């Protein structure tokens, strides 16, 4: 596919570009459009298959919900229900900040596909003030789902060439609206009724600052360590906005000692030698966020651009100076801290890692089985990794499974969401862990303890590895099997699982001279949200034998 970039800087060009974009969107295609924050990859928000294309193009895990952009302020009812108890403050906020870089989380209407909100009951809504974007949305007359127009895990683009660098050949059209005004994604807030004033929670900091919001209620920030990826802001994964070059955010110049032979670039705040960073080493490159002035909004506009440039500078590590942490500086520092995780020097690293490990460890078995039934074939898209568990037919007795399922349902009924971190941990302890423990306790005949049988399974897993799929990690336990697998283009998880199960059933029955089911019918798979979760899952898999006091040669990890 050839990607066209259409200019919009003269009225006839703008008309033509908008017509083309509307035509493609109406046909269920995706188009990259400028907004005042960053470039978005837009699709008709009420057309689930169009929305699915966003995920395909972005290679984004489908659990990440998207922001929905309305044609006009008055169109809020197209996608969201404003609860009466916050209607007044929502009215004031939208009067003041829309169109503009403020996104509200509101209860969603059923018309909004679950794919847009990743199954969440809320939808993120805003109205863009960008003239090109507005014309397209109004021309289409429908809401547009649009995440930033980058591939998952890389930096949000702030110009048409930056979008092209990310998505060339993967989309048909980019409208060029020049450089983004803000260069930082919109501020996302949640609004709740409060005791005296409404409570405004900043879920993602951005161009609209806490000071801007103060006149409208009591403003608080979400404690990042408490963010639950499934219910708050899943996009705030530690790796979400990070450059691929390791980055280290410093607190003060003396925190840095160069290692001999390593190449470094400096992300400088204002390029002032007096700040003490310029002559810490012989920098390969120094880029300045706010040249000579130290103005945060200017730094904001250049932020992603500068990060991208430094990422391409071919250095071993990017060293970032700290910014003033107020106004949009809060958002930039937030992103630098996240990016800093990869460098391995951030003070927040332990918490972030712990969180990823926690998430990966606590699989919600039943929940994920249900997800399979939601009939969202897009979840089986190429490029996604899955954590798969399948177990022997006799590994967990049916009555036990049913009792477990009833207890679990009761817990959910008795404890309506939102859950505290403690409650969530308790839930996982009672249900996810209990399940794992049953498996590890070795219920049933444990056919797979027999090496001659285990090797059949291991061979089956390895048979099409590197061809139909990539094997990240796997283990054959006495009564179950865990696999971290990534299907290759054109091969679906369902087909792969089916092939593994039917081949091994046949071979195991033959070896044992028996007939009938080997595996429990219902499998379990869990989408893997990014590299950190993959690592944690691979660790879980390779640790499983020791955990269950079982020795086996049939365990491997390439992650
Ligand atoms: O400035 C922006 O907001 C840009 C432009 C294109 O509009 N869009 C953008 O979208 O940044 P995206 O998809 O890259 O980020 C959306 C963020 C993610 O962190 C996502 O998890 C969060 O919004 N989000 C979306 N819906 C949500 C919901 N219902 N609850 C919690 N977080 C939500
Ligand atoms: Mg993004």
XYZ file of C-alpha atoms and ligand atoms in Angstrom:
593
model
C 0.000 0.000 0.000
C 1.288 3.419 -0.858
C 0.750 6.039 1.814
C -0.372 9.412 0.454
C 0.275 12.630 2.366
C -2.158 15.392 1.437
C -1.411 19.030 2.259
C -4.122 21.232 3.759
C -2.558 24.680 3.735
C -4.665 26.203 0.935
C -8.476 26.139 0.832
C -8.808 23.919 -2.290
C -6.166 21.530 -0.926
C -7.959 21.406 2.397
C -11.264 20.617 0.705
C -9.783 17.860 -1.332
C -7.920 16.385 1.636
C -11.009 16.441 3.873
C -13.133 14.802 1.156
C -10.606 12.047 0.705
C -10.363 11.415 4.443
C -14.151 11.332 4.863
C -14.492 8.967 1.911
C -11.979 6.515 3.394
C -13.438 6.749 6.904
C -16.937 6.151 5.568
C -15.596 3.011 3.887
C -14.302 1.760 7.249
C -10.665 2.685 6.717
C -8.177 4.409 9.001
C -6.658 7.822 8.267
C -3.944 9.719 10.124
C -5.129 13.194 11.081
C -3.560 16.148 12.860
C -4.969 17.177 16.227
C -3.823 20.024 18.432
C -2.045 17.522 20.721
C -0.399 14.855 18.564
C -1.309 13.176 15.268
C -4.081 10.613 15.635
C -4.849 7.449 13.744
C -8.585 7.828 13.223
C -11.427 5.435 12.439
C -15.213 5.573 12.734
C -15.662 4.937 16.455
C -19.019 3.218 15.997
C -17.697 0.763 13.425
C -15.864 -1.987 15.298
C -14.090 -3.409 12.289
C -12.793 0.014 11.371
C -11.575 0.350 14.954
C -9.936 -3.061 14.730
C -7.810 -1.708 11.899
C -6.345 0.842 14.291
C -5.036 -1.957 16.463
C -3.730 -3.848 13.498
C -1.848 -0.884 12.160
C -0.555 0.184 15.560
C 0.320 -3.337 16.667
C -1.259 -2.260 19.892
C -2.512 -4.780 22.465
C -6.269 -4.662 22.256
C -6.702 -4.079 25.966
C -5.717 -0.485 25.431
C -8.839 1.682 25.146
C -9.029 4.552 22.651
C -10.021 8.194 22.899
C -13.194 9.100 21.019
C -13.337 12.507 19.322
C -16.731 14.124 18.743
C -17.627 16.300 15.752
C -19.165 18.955 18.057
C -19.354 19.583 21.795
C -23.081 18.935 21.704
C -22.535 15.383 20.412
C -21.524 13.912 23.757
C -24.708 11.812 23.855
C -23.562 9.955 20.735
C -21.146 7.951 22.874
C -21.548 8.745 26.574
C -24.110 9.051 29.322
C -23.397 11.976 31.619
C -24.558 11.022 35.133
C -26.867 13.744 36.525
C -24.712 14.187 39.636
C -21.778 15.431 37.560
C -23.718 17.024 34.687
C -23.140 20.569 35.959
C -19.378 20.271 36.310
C -19.059 18.407 33.007
C -20.985 21.236 31.360
C -18.617 23.813 32.869
C -15.495 21.879 31.942
C -16.581 21.313 28.360
C -17.703 24.943 28.014
C -14.279 26.031 29.147
C -11.938 23.482 27.505
C -13.703 22.075 24.458
C -12.689 21.993 21.737
C -9.258 21.360 23.208
C -6.816 18.963 24.855
C -9.023 17.731 27.695
C -10.367 14.174 27.680
C -13.173 13.092 29.999
C -13.859 9.546 31.152
C -17.619 9.012 31.125
C -19.973 6.006 31.266
C -20.256 4.695 27.736
C -23.346 4.143 25.605
C -23.968 0.610 24.359
C -23.503 1.820 20.774
C -19.781 2.218 21.429
C -18.047 -1.051 20.492
C -16.238 -2.764 23.350
C -13.163 -2.766 21.216
C -13.017 1.018 21.580
C -13.043 0.905 25.370
C -11.316 -2.476 25.740
C -14.366 -3.703 27.557
C -14.353 -0.883 30.110
C -17.670 0.654 31.133
C -16.304 4.129 30.491
C -15.335 5.897 27.306
C -12.684 8.590 26.931
C -14.141 11.587 25.064
C -12.841 14.842 23.701
C -13.378 17.381 20.903
C -10.301 18.381 18.944
C -9.712 22.051 18.202
C -7.604 21.306 15.140
C -9.313 22.780 12.087
C -8.441 19.888 9.766
C -9.559 17.291 12.294
C -12.787 19.160 13.023
C -13.695 19.365 9.357
C -13.139 15.666 8.859
C -15.169 14.721 11.949
C -17.974 17.084 10.963
C -17.867 15.892 7.353
C -18.273 12.319 8.539
C -20.844 13.347 11.151
C -19.777 10.531 13.455
C -17.378 10.204 16.385
C -13.798 9.208 15.582
C -11.699 6.873 17.681
C -8.115 8.060 17.443
C -5.095 7.026 19.439
C -1.753 8.620 18.689
C -0.579 7.627 15.209
C 2.469 5.599 16.202
C 3.125 1.909 16.489
C 2.570 0.579 19.976
C 5.342 1.420 22.386
C 6.986 4.131 20.324
C 6.734 7.877 20.477
C 3.622 9.895 19.579
C 4.147 11.718 16.260
C 3.760 15.502 16.118
C 4.096 16.031 12.364
C 3.027 14.308 9.146
C 6.601 13.090 8.378
C 6.805 11.610 11.875
C 3.581 9.681 11.187
C 5.017 8.534 7.902
C 8.172 7.312 9.637
C 5.961 5.172 11.891
C 3.264 3.934 9.558
C 4.467 4.258 5.968
C 2.922 1.591 3.758
C 0.480 0.537 6.476
C -2.175 3.224 5.953
C -3.594 4.915 2.880
C -3.703 8.521 3.897
C -2.095 11.113 6.151
C -3.467 14.651 6.230
C -0.645 17.102 6.791
C -1.751 19.826 9.176
C 1.748 21.007 10.089
C 3.390 20.616 13.477
C 1.124 19.842 16.428
C 0.312 22.849 18.550
C 0.878 21.234 21.949
C 3.007 18.226 21.082
C 1.751 16.369 24.157
C -1.309 14.150 24.456
C -4.457 15.495 26.039
C -5.003 15.589 29.779
C -7.329 12.757 30.804
C -9.610 13.256 33.792
C -12.267 11.415 35.724
C -14.976 13.487 37.416
C -16.916 12.391 40.480
C -19.295 14.116 42.844
C -17.389 15.265 45.942
C -18.394 16.402 49.422
C -18.140 20.144 48.873
C -16.770 20.335 45.362
C -16.634 17.845 42.505
C -13.591 15.578 42.600
C -11.412 15.747 39.489
C -8.834 12.987 39.132
C -6.060 13.445 36.591
C -5.528 10.028 35.056
C -2.971 11.254 32.523
C -1.285 14.655 32.858
C -1.156 16.846 29.751
C -1.540 20.366 28.401
C -4.491 21.227 30.692
C -2.762 21.517 34.046
C -3.966 20.985 37.616
C -4.031 24.777 38.008
C -6.313 25.052 34.975
C -8.698 22.549 36.537
C -8.699 23.901 40.089
C -11.585 26.360 39.579
C -13.834 23.405 38.739
C -13.283 21.151 41.725
C -10.833 19.394 44.001
C -8.008 18.146 41.805
C -6.012 15.016 42.558
C -3.508 12.935 40.631
C -3.745 9.175 40.293
C -0.992 7.485 42.218
C 0.768 5.661 39.430
C 1.653 2.702 41.551
C -2.035 2.130 42.189
C -3.087 2.316 38.568
C -4.814 -0.854 37.685
C -4.166 -1.498 34.072
C -7.495 -3.133 33.554
C -9.643 -0.365 34.935
C -7.854 2.944 34.960
C -5.392 3.846 32.246
C -3.977 0.749 30.644
C -2.130 2.913 28.152
C 0.084 3.998 30.976
C 2.163 0.863 30.657
C 5.709 1.505 31.699
C 6.934 1.017 28.146
C 4.194 2.901 26.381
C 5.939 6.092 25.429
C 9.542 5.065 25.716
C 12.213 5.526 23.037
C 14.084 2.335 22.176
C 17.455 3.760 23.241
C 17.916 3.433 27.014
C 17.156 6.718 28.703
C 18.172 7.886 32.140
C 16.533 10.791 33.879
C 18.888 12.529 36.299
C 18.005 14.473 39.386
C 21.231 16.480 39.456
C 24.448 16.665 37.383
C 26.525 14.781 39.941
C 24.293 11.709 39.470
C 26.067 11.000 36.192
C 29.488 9.412 35.628
C 30.203 8.401 32.023
C 31.428 4.876 31.379
C 34.457 4.721 29.086
C 33.667 3.658 25.517
C 29.960 4.439 25.780
C 28.264 7.050 23.577
C 25.860 9.443 25.215
C 23.387 12.093 24.043
C 21.986 14.811 26.275
C 18.344 15.813 26.392
C 18.847 19.298 27.730
C 16.092 21.418 29.192
C 17.326 24.867 28.200
C 20.879 24.333 27.015
C 22.327 26.584 29.667
C 25.949 25.573 30.579
C 25.283 26.916 34.073
C 22.863 24.057 34.658
C 25.978 21.870 34.902
C 25.192 19.094 32.411
C 26.870 20.355 29.229
C 30.432 19.397 30.147
C 29.817 16.226 32.113
C 31.129 14.255 29.144
C 31.914 14.545 25.464
C 28.275 14.260 24.301
C 27.640 12.796 20.843
C 24.696 15.100 20.557
C 22.888 17.653 22.694
C 19.308 18.607 21.884
C 17.589 21.381 23.738
C 13.914 21.295 24.604
C 13.516 24.998 25.144
C 16.527 26.732 23.585
C 17.945 29.292 25.962
C 14.632 30.171 27.586
C 13.384 27.361 29.754
C 9.761 27.790 28.740
C 7.754 24.693 29.494
C 5.137 25.083 26.736
C 7.917 25.454 24.184
C 9.572 22.337 25.602
C 6.233 20.563 25.370
C 5.855 21.322 21.686
C 9.350 19.988 20.954
C 9.274 17.100 23.387
C 8.424 14.077 21.232
C 10.344 15.485 18.299
C 13.513 15.817 20.379
C 13.076 12.375 21.934
C 12.665 10.838 18.501
C 15.772 12.602 17.171
C 17.881 11.455 20.109
C 16.513 7.958 19.763
C 17.867 7.991 16.200
C 21.235 9.436 17.169
C 22.863 6.022 17.458
C 24.033 6.472 21.043
C 24.155 3.913 23.838
C 22.191 5.994 26.281
C 20.172 9.197 26.377
C 20.710 11.248 29.516
C 17.831 13.567 30.372
C 18.001 16.668 32.515
C 15.067 17.121 34.881
C 12.456 19.745 33.958
C 10.514 22.033 36.207
C 7.713 19.881 37.460
C 4.762 22.168 37.046
C 2.371 22.953 34.201
C 3.082 20.727 31.213
C 6.413 19.914 32.887
C 4.477 17.415 34.995
C 3.473 15.502 31.877
C 6.976 15.573 30.428
C 8.598 14.420 33.658
C 5.986 11.681 33.843
C 6.960 10.464 30.385
C 10.693 10.751 31.088
C 10.259 8.662 34.230
C 8.414 6.006 32.272
C 11.011 6.029 29.512
C 13.664 5.849 32.199
C 12.426 2.419 33.237
C 14.234 0.864 30.297
C 17.489 2.480 31.333
C 17.178 0.709 34.638
C 18.173 3.674 36.776
C 14.896 5.233 37.697
C 14.028 5.506 41.321
C 10.575 4.229 40.380
C 11.817 1.106 38.731
C 11.123 -1.316 41.542
C 7.478 -0.255 41.820
C 6.863 -0.347 38.108
C 8.479 -3.752 37.764
C 6.645 -5.102 40.731
C 3.411 -3.961 39.147
C 4.142 -5.681 35.832
C 5.085 -8.877 37.606
C 1.972 -8.668 39.746
C -0.246 -8.215 36.710
C 1.338 -11.074 34.886
C 1.189 -13.365 37.870
C -2.429 -12.762 38.642
C -4.198 -14.145 35.653
C -7.915 -14.023 35.887
C -8.672 -17.462 34.533
C -12.390 -17.235 34.421
C -12.365 -13.707 33.102
C -10.162 -14.665 30.227
C -12.225 -17.671 29.364
C -15.196 -15.329 29.164
C -13.261 -12.976 26.957
C -13.006 -15.717 24.390
C -16.748 -15.800 24.229
C -17.073 -12.126 23.435
C -16.612 -12.997 19.821
C -13.954 -10.447 19.028
C -11.873 -12.067 16.324
C -9.603 -9.039 16.296
C -8.152 -10.255 19.575
C -6.564 -12.966 17.554
C -4.747 -10.471 15.377
C -1.224 -11.118 14.178
C 1.609 -9.630 16.171
C 0.035 -10.296 19.541
C 1.502 -12.747 22.035
C -0.596 -15.022 24.181
C -0.056 -16.863 27.389
C -1.809 -20.182 26.943
C -2.552 -22.885 29.496
C -4.111 -26.190 28.637
C -4.660 -29.023 31.038
C -5.400 -32.708 31.103
C -9.028 -33.767 31.146
C -8.711 -35.072 34.711
C -6.536 -32.254 36.086
C -9.335 -30.507 37.948
C -12.527 -32.394 38.789
C -15.636 -30.839 37.311
C -17.398 -30.309 40.688
C -14.373 -28.469 42.016
C -14.321 -26.270 38.950
C -18.015 -25.462 39.329
C -17.708 -24.674 43.023
C -14.745 -22.404 42.240
C -16.770 -20.642 39.574
C -19.719 -20.085 41.962
C -17.446 -18.743 44.735
C -15.831 -16.432 42.299
C -19.127 -15.081 41.053
C -20.230 -14.518 44.631
C -17.067 -12.577 45.418
C -17.686 -10.326 42.431
C -21.315 -9.771 43.374
C -20.469 -8.979 46.988
C -17.631 -6.636 46.079
C -18.735 -4.291 43.330
C -15.917 -2.506 41.473
C -13.916 -0.318 41.713
C -11.611 -2.465 43.824
C -8.772 -1.354 46.005
C -5.363 -2.848 45.334
C -5.782 -5.000 48.449
C -9.128 -6.327 47.320
C -7.794 -7.130 43.895
C -4.857 -8.966 45.426
C -7.280 -10.854 47.668
C -9.387 -11.790 44.664
C -6.390 -13.144 42.804
C -5.183 -14.991 45.865
C -8.516 -16.685 46.351
C -9.223 -17.493 42.741
C -6.266 -17.250 40.360
C -3.718 -18.602 42.813
C -6.044 -21.334 44.031
C -6.473 -22.487 40.472
C -2.744 -22.559 39.802
C -2.173 -24.385 43.045
C -4.632 -27.104 42.142
C -2.792 -27.655 38.900
C 0.569 -27.620 40.623
C -0.680 -30.011 43.311
C -0.834 -32.587 40.531
C -4.466 -33.663 40.580
C -5.497 -36.569 38.364
C -3.379 -39.238 36.736
C -0.677 -36.766 35.631
C 0.079 -38.502 32.347
C 2.650 -35.895 31.445
C 4.965 -37.031 34.244
C 5.882 -39.865 31.940
C 8.785 -38.622 29.832
C 7.661 -40.619 26.818
C 4.381 -38.688 26.911
C 5.867 -35.311 27.781
C 8.201 -35.521 24.811
C 5.212 -35.897 22.477
C 3.857 -32.591 23.743
C 7.243 -30.885 23.633
C 7.808 -32.019 20.051
C 4.385 -30.806 19.016
C 5.047 -27.374 20.501
C 8.399 -27.106 18.766
C 7.220 -28.523 15.457
C 6.067 -25.294 13.795
C 8.084 -22.899 15.953
C 9.782 -20.234 13.839
C 7.273 -20.972 11.084
C 3.606 -20.726 12.045
C 4.453 -19.094 15.362
C 7.268 -18.036 17.659
C 7.658 -19.840 20.947
C 8.636 -17.471 23.736
C 8.606 -19.945 26.600
C 6.933 -23.225 27.460
C 6.801 -25.932 30.074
C 5.220 -29.381 30.225
C 4.029 -29.932 33.788
C 2.534 -33.230 35.090
C -1.067 -32.305 34.307
C -0.883 -29.073 32.335
C 1.123 -27.094 29.810
C 1.979 -23.375 29.715
C 3.065 -21.669 26.516
C 3.971 -18.106 25.628
C 3.309 -17.996 21.895
C 3.156 -15.395 19.153
C 1.329 -16.446 15.972
C 3.028 -15.457 12.720
C 1.171 -13.733 9.888
C -1.909 -15.599 8.693
C -1.889 -18.142 11.531
C -4.478 -17.771 14.244
C -4.106 -18.828 17.835
C -7.209 -20.995 17.534
C -5.746 -23.038 14.690
C -2.400 -23.393 16.429
C -4.031 -24.594 19.659
C -6.270 -26.939 17.765
C -3.318 -28.448 15.930
C -1.337 -28.950 19.152
C -4.241 -30.549 20.947
C -5.492 -32.810 18.202
C -2.026 -34.031 17.234
C -1.006 -34.789 20.828
C -4.342 -36.404 21.654
C -3.880 -38.801 18.801
C -0.221 -39.533 19.573
C -0.720 -39.914 23.340
C -3.702 -42.233 22.914
C -1.710 -44.312 20.481
C 1.290 -44.522 22.823
C -0.906 -45.575 25.739
C -3.208 -47.795 23.721
C -6.299 -45.903 24.868
C -9.010 -43.677 23.432
C -10.922 -40.528 24.303
C -10.187 -36.987 25.381
C -6.728 -36.136 26.654
C -7.218 -32.419 27.260
C -9.892 -30.508 29.050
C -11.965 -28.861 26.376
C -11.975 -25.343 27.546
C -8.545 -23.812 27.247
C -7.344 -20.608 28.711
C -5.516 -17.817 26.992
C -4.420 -14.433 28.125
C -3.254 -11.642 25.848
C 0.242 -10.427 26.731
C 0.421 -6.693 27.200
C 3.895 -5.687 26.175
C 7.468 -6.833 26.753
C 7.480 -6.514 30.546
C 4.467 -8.749 30.920
C 6.048 -11.211 28.479
C 9.175 -11.342 30.615
C 7.181 -11.863 33.774
C 5.162 -14.630 32.145
C 8.291 -16.330 30.805
C 9.684 -16.226 34.329
C 6.492 -17.668 35.724
C 6.710 -20.487 33.194
C 10.356 -21.341 33.825
C 9.868 -21.113 37.605
C 6.816 -23.343 37.550
C 8.599 -26.713 37.966
C 10.563 -25.509 41.005
C 7.397 -23.946 42.380
C 5.626 -27.306 42.172
C 8.625 -29.403 43.267
C 8.805 -31.061 39.908
C 11.871 -31.757 37.815
C 11.629 -31.777 34.055
C 13.852 -31.228 31.029
C 10.794 -29.989 29.110
C 10.999 -26.317 29.928
C 12.500 -23.541 27.833
C 12.537 -19.768 27.503
C 13.838 -17.458 24.812
C 12.484 -14.281 26.346
O -4.086 13.889 22.743
C -4.606 12.823 22.654
O -5.389 12.473 23.517
C -4.255 11.944 21.447
C -4.889 12.596 20.225
C -4.719 11.747 18.998
O -6.252 12.824 20.491
N -4.722 10.616 21.629
C -4.137 9.762 22.486
O -4.688 8.525 22.450
O -3.214 10.039 23.199
P -3.963 7.226 22.999
O -4.848 6.107 22.543
O -2.556 7.161 22.574
O -4.067 7.335 24.527
C -5.311 7.152 25.128
C -5.152 6.984 26.593
C -4.559 5.657 26.912
O -3.633 5.799 27.956
C -5.767 4.875 27.340
O -5.454 3.852 28.169
C -6.599 5.942 28.006
O -6.424 7.031 27.172
N -8.009 5.612 27.999
C -8.833 5.559 26.953
N -10.061 5.186 27.330
C -9.999 4.996 28.657
C -10.937 4.591 29.640
N -12.185 4.293 29.337
N -10.524 4.505 30.913
C -9.254 4.790 31.237
N -8.329 5.174 30.353
C -8.689 5.275 29.086
Mg -0.341 6.492 22.290
